mmCIF file with all atom_site columns, C-alpha atoms in Angstrom:
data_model
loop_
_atom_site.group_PDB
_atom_site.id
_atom_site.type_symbol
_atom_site.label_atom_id
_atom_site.label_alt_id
_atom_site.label_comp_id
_atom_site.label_asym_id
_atom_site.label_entity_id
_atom_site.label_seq_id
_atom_site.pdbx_PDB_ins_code
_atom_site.Cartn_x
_atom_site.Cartn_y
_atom_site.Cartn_z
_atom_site.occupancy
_atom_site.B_iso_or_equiv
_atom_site.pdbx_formal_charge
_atom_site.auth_seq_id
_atom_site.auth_comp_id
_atom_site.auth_asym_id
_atom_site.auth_atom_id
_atom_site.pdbx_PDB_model_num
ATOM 1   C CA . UNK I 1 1   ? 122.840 50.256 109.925 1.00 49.00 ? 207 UNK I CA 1
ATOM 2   C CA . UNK I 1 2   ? 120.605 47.085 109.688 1.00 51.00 ? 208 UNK I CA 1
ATOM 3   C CA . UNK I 1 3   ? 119.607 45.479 106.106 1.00 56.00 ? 209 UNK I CA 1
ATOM 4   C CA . UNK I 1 4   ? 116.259 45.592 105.042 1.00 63.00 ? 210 UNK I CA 1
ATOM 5   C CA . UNK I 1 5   ? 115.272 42.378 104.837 1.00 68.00 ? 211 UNK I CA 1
ATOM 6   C CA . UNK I 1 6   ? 111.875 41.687 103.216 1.00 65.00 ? 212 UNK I CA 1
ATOM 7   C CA . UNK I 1 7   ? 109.885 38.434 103.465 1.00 72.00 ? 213 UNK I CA 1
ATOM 8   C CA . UNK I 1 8   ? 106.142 37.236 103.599 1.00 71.00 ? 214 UNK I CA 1
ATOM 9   C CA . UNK I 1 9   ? 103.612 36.948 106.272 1.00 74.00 ? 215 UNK I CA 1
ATOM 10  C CA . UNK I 1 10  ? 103.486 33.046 106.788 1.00 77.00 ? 216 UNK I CA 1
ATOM 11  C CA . UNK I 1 11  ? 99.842  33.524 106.688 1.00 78.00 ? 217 UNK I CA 1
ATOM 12  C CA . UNK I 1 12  ? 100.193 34.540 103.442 1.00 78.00 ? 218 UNK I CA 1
ATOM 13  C CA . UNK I 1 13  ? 98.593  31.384 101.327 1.00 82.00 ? 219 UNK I CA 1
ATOM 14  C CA . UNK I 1 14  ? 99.571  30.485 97.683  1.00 81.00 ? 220 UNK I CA 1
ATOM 15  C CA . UNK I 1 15  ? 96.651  31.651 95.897  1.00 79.00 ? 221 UNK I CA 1
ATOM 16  C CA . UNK I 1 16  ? 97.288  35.593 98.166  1.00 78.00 ? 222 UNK I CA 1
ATOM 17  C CA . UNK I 1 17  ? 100.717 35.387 96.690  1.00 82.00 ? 223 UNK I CA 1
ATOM 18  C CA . UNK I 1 18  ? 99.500  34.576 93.242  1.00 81.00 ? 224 UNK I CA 1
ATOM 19  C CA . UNK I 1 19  ? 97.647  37.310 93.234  1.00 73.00 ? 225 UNK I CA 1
ATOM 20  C CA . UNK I 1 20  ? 99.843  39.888 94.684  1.00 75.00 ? 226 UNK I CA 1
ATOM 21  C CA . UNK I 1 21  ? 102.370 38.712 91.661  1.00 81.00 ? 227 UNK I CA 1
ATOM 22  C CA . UNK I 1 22  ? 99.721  39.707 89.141  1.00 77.00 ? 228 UNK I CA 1
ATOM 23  C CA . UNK I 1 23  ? 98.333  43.009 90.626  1.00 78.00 ? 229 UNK I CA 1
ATOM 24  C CA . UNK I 1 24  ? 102.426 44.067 90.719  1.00 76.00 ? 230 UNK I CA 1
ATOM 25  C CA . UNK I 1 25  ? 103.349 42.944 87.911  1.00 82.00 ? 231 UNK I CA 1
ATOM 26  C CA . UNK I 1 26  ? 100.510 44.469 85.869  1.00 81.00 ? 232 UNK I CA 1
ATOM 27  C CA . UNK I 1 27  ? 101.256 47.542 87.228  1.00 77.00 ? 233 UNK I CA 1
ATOM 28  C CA . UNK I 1 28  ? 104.813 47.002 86.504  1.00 78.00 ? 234 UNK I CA 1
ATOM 29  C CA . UNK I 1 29  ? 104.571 46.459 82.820  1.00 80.00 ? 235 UNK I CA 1
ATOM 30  C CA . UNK I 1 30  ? 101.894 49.531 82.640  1.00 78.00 ? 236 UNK I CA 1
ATOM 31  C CA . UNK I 1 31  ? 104.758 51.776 84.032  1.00 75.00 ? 237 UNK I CA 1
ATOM 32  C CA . UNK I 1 32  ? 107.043 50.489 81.731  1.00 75.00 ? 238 UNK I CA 1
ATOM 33  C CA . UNK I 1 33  ? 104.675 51.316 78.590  1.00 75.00 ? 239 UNK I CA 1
ATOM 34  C CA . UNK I 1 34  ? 104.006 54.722 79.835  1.00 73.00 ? 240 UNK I CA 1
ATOM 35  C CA . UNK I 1 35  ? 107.045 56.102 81.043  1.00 72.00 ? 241 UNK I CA 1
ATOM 36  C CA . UNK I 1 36  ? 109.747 53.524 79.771  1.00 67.00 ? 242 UNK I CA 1
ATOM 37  C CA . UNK I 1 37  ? 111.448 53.055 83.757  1.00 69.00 ? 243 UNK I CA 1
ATOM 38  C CA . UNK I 1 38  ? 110.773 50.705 86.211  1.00 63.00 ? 244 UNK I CA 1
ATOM 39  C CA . UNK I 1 39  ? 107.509 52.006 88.266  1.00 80.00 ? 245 UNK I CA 1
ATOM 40  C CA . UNK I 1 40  ? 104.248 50.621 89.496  1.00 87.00 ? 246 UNK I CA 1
ATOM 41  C CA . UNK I 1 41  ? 101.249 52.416 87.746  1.00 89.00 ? 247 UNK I CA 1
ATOM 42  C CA . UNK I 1 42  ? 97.890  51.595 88.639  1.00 90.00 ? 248 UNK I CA 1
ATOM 43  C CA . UNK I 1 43  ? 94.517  51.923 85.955  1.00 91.00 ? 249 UNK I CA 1
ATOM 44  C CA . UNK I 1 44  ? 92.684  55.011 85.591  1.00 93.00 ? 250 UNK I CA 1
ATOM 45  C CA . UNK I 1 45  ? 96.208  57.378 86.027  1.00 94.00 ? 251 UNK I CA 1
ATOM 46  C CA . UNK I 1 46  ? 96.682  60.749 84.699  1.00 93.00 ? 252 UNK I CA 1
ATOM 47  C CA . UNK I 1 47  ? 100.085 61.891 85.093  1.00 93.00 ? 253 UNK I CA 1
ATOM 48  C CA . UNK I 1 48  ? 101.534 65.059 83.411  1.00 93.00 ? 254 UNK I CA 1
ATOM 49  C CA . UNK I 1 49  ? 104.684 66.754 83.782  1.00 93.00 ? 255 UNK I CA 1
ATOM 50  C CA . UNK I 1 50  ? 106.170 64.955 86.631  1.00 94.00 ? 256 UNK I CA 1
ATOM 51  C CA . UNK I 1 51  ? 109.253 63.496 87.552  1.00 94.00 ? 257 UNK I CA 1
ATOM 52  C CA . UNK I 1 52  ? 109.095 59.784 88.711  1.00 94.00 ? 258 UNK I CA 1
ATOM 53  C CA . UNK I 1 53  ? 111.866 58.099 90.333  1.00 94.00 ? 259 UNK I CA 1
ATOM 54  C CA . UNK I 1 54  ? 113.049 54.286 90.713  1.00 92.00 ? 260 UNK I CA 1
ATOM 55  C CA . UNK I 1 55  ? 110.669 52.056 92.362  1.00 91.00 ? 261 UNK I CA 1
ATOM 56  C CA . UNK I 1 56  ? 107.468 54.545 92.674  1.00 94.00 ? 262 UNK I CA 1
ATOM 57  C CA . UNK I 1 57  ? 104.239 52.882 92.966  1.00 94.00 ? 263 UNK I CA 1
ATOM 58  C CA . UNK I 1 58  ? 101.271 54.626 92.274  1.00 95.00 ? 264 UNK I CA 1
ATOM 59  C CA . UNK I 1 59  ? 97.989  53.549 92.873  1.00 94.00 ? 265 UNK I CA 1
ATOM 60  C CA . UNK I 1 60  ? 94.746  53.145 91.066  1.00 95.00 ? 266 UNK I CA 1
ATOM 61  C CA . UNK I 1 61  ? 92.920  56.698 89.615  1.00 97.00 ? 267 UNK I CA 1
ATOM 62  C CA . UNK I 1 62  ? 96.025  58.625 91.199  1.00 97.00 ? 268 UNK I CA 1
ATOM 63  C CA . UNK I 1 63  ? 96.031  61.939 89.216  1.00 96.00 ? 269 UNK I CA 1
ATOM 64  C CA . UNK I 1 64  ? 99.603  63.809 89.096  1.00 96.00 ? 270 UNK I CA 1
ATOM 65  C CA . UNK I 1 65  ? 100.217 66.973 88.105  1.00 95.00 ? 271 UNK I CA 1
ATOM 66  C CA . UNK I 1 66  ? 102.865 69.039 87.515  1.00 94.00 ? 272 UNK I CA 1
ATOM 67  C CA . UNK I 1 67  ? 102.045 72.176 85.996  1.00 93.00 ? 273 UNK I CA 1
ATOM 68  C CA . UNK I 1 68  ? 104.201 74.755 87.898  1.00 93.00 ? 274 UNK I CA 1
ATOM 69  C CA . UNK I 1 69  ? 106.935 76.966 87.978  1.00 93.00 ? 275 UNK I CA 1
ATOM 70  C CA . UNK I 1 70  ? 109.216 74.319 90.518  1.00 94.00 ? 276 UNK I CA 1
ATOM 71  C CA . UNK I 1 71  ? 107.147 71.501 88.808  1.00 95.00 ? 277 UNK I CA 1
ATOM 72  C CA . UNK I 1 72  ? 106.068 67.734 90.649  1.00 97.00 ? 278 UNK I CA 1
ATOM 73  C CA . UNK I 1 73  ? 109.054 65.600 91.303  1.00 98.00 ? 279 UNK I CA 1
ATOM 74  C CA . UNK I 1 74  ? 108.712 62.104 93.626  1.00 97.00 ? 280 UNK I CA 1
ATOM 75  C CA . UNK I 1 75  ? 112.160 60.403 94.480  1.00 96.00 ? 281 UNK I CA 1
ATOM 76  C CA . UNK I 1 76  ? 112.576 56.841 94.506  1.00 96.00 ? 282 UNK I CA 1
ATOM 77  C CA . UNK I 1 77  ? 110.634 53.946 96.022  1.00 95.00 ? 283 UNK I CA 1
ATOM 78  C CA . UNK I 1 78  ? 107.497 56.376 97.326  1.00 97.00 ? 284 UNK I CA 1
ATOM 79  C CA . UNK I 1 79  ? 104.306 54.761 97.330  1.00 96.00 ? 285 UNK I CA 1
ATOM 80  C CA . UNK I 1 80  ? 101.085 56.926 96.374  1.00 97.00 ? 286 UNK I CA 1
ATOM 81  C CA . UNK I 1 81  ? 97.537  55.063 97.304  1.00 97.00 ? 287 UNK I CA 1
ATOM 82  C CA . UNK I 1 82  ? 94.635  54.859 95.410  1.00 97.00 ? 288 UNK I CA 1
ATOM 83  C CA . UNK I 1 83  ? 92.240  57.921 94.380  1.00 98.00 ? 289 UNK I CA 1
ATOM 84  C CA . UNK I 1 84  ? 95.023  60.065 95.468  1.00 98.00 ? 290 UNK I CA 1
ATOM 85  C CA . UNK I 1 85  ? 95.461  63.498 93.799  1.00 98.00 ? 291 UNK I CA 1
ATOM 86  C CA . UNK I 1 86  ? 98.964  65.852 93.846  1.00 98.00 ? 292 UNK I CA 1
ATOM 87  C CA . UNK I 1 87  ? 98.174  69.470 91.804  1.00 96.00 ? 293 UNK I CA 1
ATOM 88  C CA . UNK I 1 88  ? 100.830 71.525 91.836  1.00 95.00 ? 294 UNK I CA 1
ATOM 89  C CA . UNK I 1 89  ? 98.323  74.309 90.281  1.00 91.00 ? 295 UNK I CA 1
ATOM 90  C CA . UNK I 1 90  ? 94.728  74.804 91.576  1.00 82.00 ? 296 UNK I CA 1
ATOM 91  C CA . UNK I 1 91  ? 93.736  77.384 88.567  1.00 76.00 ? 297 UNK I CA 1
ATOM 92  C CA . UNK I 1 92  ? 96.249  78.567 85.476  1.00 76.00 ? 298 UNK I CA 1
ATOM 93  C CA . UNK I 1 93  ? 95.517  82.379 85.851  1.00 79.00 ? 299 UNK I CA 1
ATOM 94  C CA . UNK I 1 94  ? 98.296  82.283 88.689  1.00 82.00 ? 300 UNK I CA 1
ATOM 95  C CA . UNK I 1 95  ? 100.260 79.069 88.266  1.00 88.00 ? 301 UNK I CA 1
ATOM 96  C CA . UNK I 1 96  ? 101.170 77.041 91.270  1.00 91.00 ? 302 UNK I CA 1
ATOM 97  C CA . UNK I 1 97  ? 105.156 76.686 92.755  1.00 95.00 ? 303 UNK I CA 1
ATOM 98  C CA . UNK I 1 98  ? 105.945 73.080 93.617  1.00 97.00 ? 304 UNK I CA 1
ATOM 99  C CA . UNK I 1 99  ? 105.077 69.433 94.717  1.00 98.00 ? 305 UNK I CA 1
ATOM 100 C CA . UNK I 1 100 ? 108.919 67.775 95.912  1.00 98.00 ? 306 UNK I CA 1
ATOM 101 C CA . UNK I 1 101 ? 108.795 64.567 97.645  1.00 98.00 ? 307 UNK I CA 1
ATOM 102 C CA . UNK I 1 102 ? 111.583 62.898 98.860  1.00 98.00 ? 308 UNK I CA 1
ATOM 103 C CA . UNK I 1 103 ? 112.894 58.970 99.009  1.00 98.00 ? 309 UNK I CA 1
ATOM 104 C CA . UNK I 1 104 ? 111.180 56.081 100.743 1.00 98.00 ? 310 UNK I CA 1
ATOM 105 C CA . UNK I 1 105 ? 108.109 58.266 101.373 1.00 98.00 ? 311 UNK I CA 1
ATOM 106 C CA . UNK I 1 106 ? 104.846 56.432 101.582 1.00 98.00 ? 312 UNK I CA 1
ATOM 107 C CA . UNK I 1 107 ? 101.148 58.369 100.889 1.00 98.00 ? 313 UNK I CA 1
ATOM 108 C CA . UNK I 1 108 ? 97.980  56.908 101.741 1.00 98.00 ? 314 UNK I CA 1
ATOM 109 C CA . UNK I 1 109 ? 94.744  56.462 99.225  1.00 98.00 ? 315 UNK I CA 1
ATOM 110 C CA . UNK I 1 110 ? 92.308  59.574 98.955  1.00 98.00 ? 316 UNK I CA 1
ATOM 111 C CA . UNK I 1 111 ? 94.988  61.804 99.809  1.00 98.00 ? 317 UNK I CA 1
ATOM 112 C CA . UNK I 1 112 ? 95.022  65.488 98.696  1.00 98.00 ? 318 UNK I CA 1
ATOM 113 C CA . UNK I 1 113 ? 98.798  67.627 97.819  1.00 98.00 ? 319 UNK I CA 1
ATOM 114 C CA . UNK I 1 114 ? 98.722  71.164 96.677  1.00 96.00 ? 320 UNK I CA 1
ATOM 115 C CA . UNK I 1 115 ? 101.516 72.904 95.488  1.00 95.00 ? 321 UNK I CA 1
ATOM 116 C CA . UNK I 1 116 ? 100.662 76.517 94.746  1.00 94.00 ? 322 UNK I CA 1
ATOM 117 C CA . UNK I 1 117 ? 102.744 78.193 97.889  1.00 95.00 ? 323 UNK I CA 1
ATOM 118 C CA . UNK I 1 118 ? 104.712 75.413 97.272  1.00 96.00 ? 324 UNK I CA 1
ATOM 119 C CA . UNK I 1 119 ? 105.159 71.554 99.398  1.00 98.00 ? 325 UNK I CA 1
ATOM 120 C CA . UNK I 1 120 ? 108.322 69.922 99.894  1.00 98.00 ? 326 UNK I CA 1
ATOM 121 C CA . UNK I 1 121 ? 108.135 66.287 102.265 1.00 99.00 ? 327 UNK I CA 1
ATOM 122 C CA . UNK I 1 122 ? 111.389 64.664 103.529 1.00 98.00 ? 328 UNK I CA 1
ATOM 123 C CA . UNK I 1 123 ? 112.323 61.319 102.888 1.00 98.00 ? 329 UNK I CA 1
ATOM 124 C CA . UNK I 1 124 ? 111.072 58.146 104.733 1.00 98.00 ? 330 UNK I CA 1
ATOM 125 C CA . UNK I 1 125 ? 107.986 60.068 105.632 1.00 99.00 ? 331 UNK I CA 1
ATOM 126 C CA . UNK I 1 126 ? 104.677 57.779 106.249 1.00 98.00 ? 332 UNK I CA 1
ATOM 127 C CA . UNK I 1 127 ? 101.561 59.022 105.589 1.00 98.00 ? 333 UNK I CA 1
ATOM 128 C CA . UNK I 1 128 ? 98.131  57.666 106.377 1.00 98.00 ? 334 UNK I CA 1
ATOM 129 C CA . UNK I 1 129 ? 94.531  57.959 103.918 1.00 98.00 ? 335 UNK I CA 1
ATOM 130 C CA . UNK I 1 130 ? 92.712  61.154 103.412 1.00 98.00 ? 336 UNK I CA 1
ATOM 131 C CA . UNK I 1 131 ? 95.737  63.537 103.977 1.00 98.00 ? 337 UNK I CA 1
ATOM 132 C CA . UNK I 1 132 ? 95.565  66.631 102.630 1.00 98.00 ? 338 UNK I CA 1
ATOM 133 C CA . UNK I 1 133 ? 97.744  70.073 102.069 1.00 97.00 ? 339 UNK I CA 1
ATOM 134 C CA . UNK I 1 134 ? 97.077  73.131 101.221 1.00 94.00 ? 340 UNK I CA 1
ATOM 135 C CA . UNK I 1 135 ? 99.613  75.698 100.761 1.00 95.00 ? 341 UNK I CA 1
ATOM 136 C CA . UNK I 1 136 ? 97.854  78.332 100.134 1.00 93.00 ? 342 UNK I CA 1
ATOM 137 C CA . UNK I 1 137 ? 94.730  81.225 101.760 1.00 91.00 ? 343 UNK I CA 1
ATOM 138 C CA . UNK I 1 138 ? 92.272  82.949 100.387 1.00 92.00 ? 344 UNK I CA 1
ATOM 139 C CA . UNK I 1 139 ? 92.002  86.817 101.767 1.00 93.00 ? 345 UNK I CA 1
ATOM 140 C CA . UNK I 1 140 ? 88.762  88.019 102.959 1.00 94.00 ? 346 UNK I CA 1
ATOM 141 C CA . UNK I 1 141 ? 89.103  90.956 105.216 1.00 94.00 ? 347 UNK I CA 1
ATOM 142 C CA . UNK I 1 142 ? 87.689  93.655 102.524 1.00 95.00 ? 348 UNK I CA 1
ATOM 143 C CA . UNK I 1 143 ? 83.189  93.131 103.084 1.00 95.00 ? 349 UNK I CA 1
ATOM 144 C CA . UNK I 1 144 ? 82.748  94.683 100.134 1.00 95.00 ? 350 UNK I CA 1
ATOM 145 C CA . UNK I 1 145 ? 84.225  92.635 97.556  1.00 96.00 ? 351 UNK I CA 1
ATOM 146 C CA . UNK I 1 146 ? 83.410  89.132 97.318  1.00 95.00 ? 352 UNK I CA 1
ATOM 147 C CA . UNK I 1 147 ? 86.154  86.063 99.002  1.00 94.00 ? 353 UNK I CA 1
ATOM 148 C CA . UNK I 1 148 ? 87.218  84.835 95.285  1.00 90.00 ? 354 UNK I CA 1
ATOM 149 C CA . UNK I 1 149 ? 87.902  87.837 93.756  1.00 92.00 ? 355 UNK I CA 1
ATOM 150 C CA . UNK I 1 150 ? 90.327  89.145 96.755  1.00 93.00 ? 356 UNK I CA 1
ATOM 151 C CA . UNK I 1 151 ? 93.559  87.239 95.898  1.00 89.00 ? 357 UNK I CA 1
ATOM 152 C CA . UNK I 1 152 ? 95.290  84.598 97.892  1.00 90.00 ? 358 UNK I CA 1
ATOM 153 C CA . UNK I 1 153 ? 98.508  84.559 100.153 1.00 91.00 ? 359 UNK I CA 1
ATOM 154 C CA . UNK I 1 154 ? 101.199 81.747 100.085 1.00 92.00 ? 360 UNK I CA 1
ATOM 155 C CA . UNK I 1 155 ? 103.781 80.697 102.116 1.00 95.00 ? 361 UNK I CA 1
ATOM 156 C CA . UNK I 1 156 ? 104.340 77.176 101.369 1.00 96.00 ? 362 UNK I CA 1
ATOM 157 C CA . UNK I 1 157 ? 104.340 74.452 103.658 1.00 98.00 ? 363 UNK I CA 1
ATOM 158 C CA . UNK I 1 158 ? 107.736 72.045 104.212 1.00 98.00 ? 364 UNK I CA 1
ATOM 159 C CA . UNK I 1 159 ? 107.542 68.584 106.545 1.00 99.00 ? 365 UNK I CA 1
ATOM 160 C CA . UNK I 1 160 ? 110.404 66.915 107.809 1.00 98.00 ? 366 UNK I CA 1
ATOM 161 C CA . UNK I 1 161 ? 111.717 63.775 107.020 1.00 98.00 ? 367 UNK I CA 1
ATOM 162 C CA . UNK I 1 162 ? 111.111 60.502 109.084 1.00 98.00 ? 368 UNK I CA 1
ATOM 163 C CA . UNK I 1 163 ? 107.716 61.303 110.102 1.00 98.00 ? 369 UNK I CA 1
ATOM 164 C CA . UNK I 1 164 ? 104.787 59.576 110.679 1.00 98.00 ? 370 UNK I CA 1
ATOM 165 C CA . UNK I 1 165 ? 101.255 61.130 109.977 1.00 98.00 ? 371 UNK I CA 1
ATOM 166 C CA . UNK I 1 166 ? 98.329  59.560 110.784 1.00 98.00 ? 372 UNK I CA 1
ATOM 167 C CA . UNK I 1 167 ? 94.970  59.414 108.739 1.00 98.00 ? 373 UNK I CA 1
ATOM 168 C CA . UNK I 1 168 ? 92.678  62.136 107.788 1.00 98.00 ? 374 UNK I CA 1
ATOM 169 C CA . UNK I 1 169 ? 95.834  64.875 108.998 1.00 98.00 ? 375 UNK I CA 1
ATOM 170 C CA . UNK I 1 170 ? 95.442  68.512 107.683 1.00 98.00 ? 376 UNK I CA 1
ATOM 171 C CA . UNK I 1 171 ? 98.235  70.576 107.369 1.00 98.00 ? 377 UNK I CA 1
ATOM 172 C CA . UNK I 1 172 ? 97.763  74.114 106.346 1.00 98.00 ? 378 UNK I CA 1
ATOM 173 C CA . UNK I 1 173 ? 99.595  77.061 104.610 1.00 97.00 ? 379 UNK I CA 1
ATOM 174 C CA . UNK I 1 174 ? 102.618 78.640 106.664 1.00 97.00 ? 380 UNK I CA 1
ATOM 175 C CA . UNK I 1 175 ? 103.591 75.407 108.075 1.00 98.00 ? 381 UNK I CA 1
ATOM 176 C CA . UNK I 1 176 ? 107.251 73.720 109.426 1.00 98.00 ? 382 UNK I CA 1
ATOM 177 C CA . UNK I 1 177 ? 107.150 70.293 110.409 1.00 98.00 ? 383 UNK I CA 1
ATOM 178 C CA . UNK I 1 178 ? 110.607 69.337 112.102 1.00 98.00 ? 384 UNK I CA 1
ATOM 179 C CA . UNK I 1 179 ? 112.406 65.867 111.154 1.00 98.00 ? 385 UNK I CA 1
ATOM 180 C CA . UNK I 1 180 ? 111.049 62.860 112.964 1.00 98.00 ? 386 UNK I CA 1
ATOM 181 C CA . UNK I 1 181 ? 107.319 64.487 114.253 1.00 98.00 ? 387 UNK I CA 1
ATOM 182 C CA . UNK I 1 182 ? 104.698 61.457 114.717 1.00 98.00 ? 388 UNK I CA 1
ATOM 183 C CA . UNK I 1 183 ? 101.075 63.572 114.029 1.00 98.00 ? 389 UNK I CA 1
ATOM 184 C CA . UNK I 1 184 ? 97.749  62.265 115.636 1.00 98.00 ? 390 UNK I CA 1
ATOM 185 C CA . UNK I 1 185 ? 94.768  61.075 113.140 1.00 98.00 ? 391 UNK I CA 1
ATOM 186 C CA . UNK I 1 186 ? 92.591  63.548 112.547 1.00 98.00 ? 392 UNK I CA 1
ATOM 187 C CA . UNK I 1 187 ? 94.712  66.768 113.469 1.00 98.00 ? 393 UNK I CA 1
ATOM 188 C CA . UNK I 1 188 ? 94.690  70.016 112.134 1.00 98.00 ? 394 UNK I CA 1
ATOM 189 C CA . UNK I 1 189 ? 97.481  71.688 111.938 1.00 98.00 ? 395 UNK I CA 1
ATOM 190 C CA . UNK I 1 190 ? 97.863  75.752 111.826 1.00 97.00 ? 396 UNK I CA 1
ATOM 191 C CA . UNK I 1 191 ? 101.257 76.236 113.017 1.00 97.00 ? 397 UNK I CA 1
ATOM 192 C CA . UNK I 1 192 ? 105.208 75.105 112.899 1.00 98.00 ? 398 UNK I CA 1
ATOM 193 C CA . UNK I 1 193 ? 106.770 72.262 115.325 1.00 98.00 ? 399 UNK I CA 1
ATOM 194 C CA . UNK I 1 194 ? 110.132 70.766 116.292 1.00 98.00 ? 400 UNK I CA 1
ATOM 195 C CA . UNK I 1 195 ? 111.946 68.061 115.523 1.00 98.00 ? 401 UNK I CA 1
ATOM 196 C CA . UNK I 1 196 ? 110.741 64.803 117.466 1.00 98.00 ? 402 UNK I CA 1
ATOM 197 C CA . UNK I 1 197 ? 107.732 65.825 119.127 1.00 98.00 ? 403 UNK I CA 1
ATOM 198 C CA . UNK I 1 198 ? 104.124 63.902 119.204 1.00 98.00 ? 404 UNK I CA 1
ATOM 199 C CA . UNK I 1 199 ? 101.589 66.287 117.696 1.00 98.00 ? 405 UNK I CA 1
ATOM 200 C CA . UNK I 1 200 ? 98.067  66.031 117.954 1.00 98.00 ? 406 UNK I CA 1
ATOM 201 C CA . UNK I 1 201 ? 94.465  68.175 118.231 1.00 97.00 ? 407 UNK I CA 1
ATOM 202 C CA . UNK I 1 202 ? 92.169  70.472 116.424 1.00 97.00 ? 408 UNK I CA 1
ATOM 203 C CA . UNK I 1 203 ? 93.845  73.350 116.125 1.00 97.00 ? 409 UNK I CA 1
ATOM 204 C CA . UNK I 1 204 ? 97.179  70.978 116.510 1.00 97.00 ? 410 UNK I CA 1
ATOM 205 C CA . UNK I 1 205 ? 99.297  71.202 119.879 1.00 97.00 ? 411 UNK I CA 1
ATOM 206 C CA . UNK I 1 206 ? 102.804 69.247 121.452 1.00 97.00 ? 412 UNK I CA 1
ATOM 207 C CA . UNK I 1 207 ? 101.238 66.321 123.408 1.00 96.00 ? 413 UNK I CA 1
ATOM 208 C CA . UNK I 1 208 ? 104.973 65.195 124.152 1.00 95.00 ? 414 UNK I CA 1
ATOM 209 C CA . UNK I 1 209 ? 108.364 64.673 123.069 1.00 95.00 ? 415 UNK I CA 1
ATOM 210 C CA . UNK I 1 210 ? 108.816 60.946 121.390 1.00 93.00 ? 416 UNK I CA 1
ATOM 211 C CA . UNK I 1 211 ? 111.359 60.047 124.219 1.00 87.00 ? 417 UNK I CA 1
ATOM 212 C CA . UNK I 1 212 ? 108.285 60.614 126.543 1.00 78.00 ? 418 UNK I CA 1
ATOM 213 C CA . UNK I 1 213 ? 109.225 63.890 128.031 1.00 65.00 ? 419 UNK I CA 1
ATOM 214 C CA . UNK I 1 214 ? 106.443 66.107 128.593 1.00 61.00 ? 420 UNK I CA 1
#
């Protein structure tokens, strides 16, 4: 297995890296104050009952939380963008199941995690902006009685690890995601897939398998 070796763009100028060492390392010594471990923790945060691991970076106005019988637990080294928000509870009459993401995961800004039906994301998963989950339906077949008073179903929703998802993905209740799926920008997504396959389209379909099979 190869090392990962980390360096610099060599475009990178002084004054970028300067800079870079000071947004860090604020963030650094602001996850230190508020949760005494070694975590990145952007301004304007409001985390509650969750469990951080090693290395987690969190973004600016990132709200996380964890209210929930399985609770909101992030392994180590996952990186959350900005404005992102990860409920494990829409509403307390009926309290939600659980948010679990996995190692070396990576979650673009404005994204959106429910964990009512409960949501559980592999490890070394990439995610791009405005992602969102929803584990969870509201029933409506009854005319007589109005949407939000007729209860909700839940199956829970559970994506494989090594994927990559693109920007503005949906992914809704009932929903498998097998280990190494690459998801088009913009899909929706209503039903289960494979492992390795190339997913894509509103309502989302198999485009091809990654080794280019059709």
């Amino acid at each position: 297995m190869k090392k990962n070796n980390f360096s610099f763009d060599n475009k990178i100028t002084s004054f970028d890296l300067i800079y870079i060492c000071f947004l860090y390392s604020t963030r650094l010594i602001r996850g230190f104050i508020y949760h005494r471990k070694i975590i990145g923790r952007g301004k304007g945060c409001n985390i509650y009952k969750s469990s951080l691991g090693r290395g987690v970076n969190i973004g600016n106005n990132v709200i996380l939380n964890g209210i929930g019988s399985g609770g909101l637990v992030i392994g180590d080294n996952v990186s959350i963008g900005d404005c992102s928000v990860f409920k494990v509870s829409g509403t307390f009459i009926d309290i939600g199941r659980f948010i679990h993401i996995g190692n070396n995961v990576g979650i673009g800004e404005f994204s959106h995690i429910g964990g009512a039906g409960g949501v559980k994301i592999g490890e070394s998963t990439i995610i791009g902006p405005y992602f969102s989950v929803h584990p969870e339906n509201h029933l409506f077949n009854d005319l007589n009685i109005p949407i939000r008073k007729q209860g909700v179903s839940q199956k829970g929703i559970n994506i494989g690890s090594n994927c990559w998802i693109g920007a503005k993905v949906t992914i809704l209740d009932g929903v498998t995601i097998g280990d190494g799926c690459v998801i088009a920008a913009g899909s929706i997504v209503t039903k289960s897939f494979p492992d390795n396959v190339v997913i894509g389209g509103v309502p989302s379909k198999i485009l091809k398998k990654r080794n280019n099979e059709k």
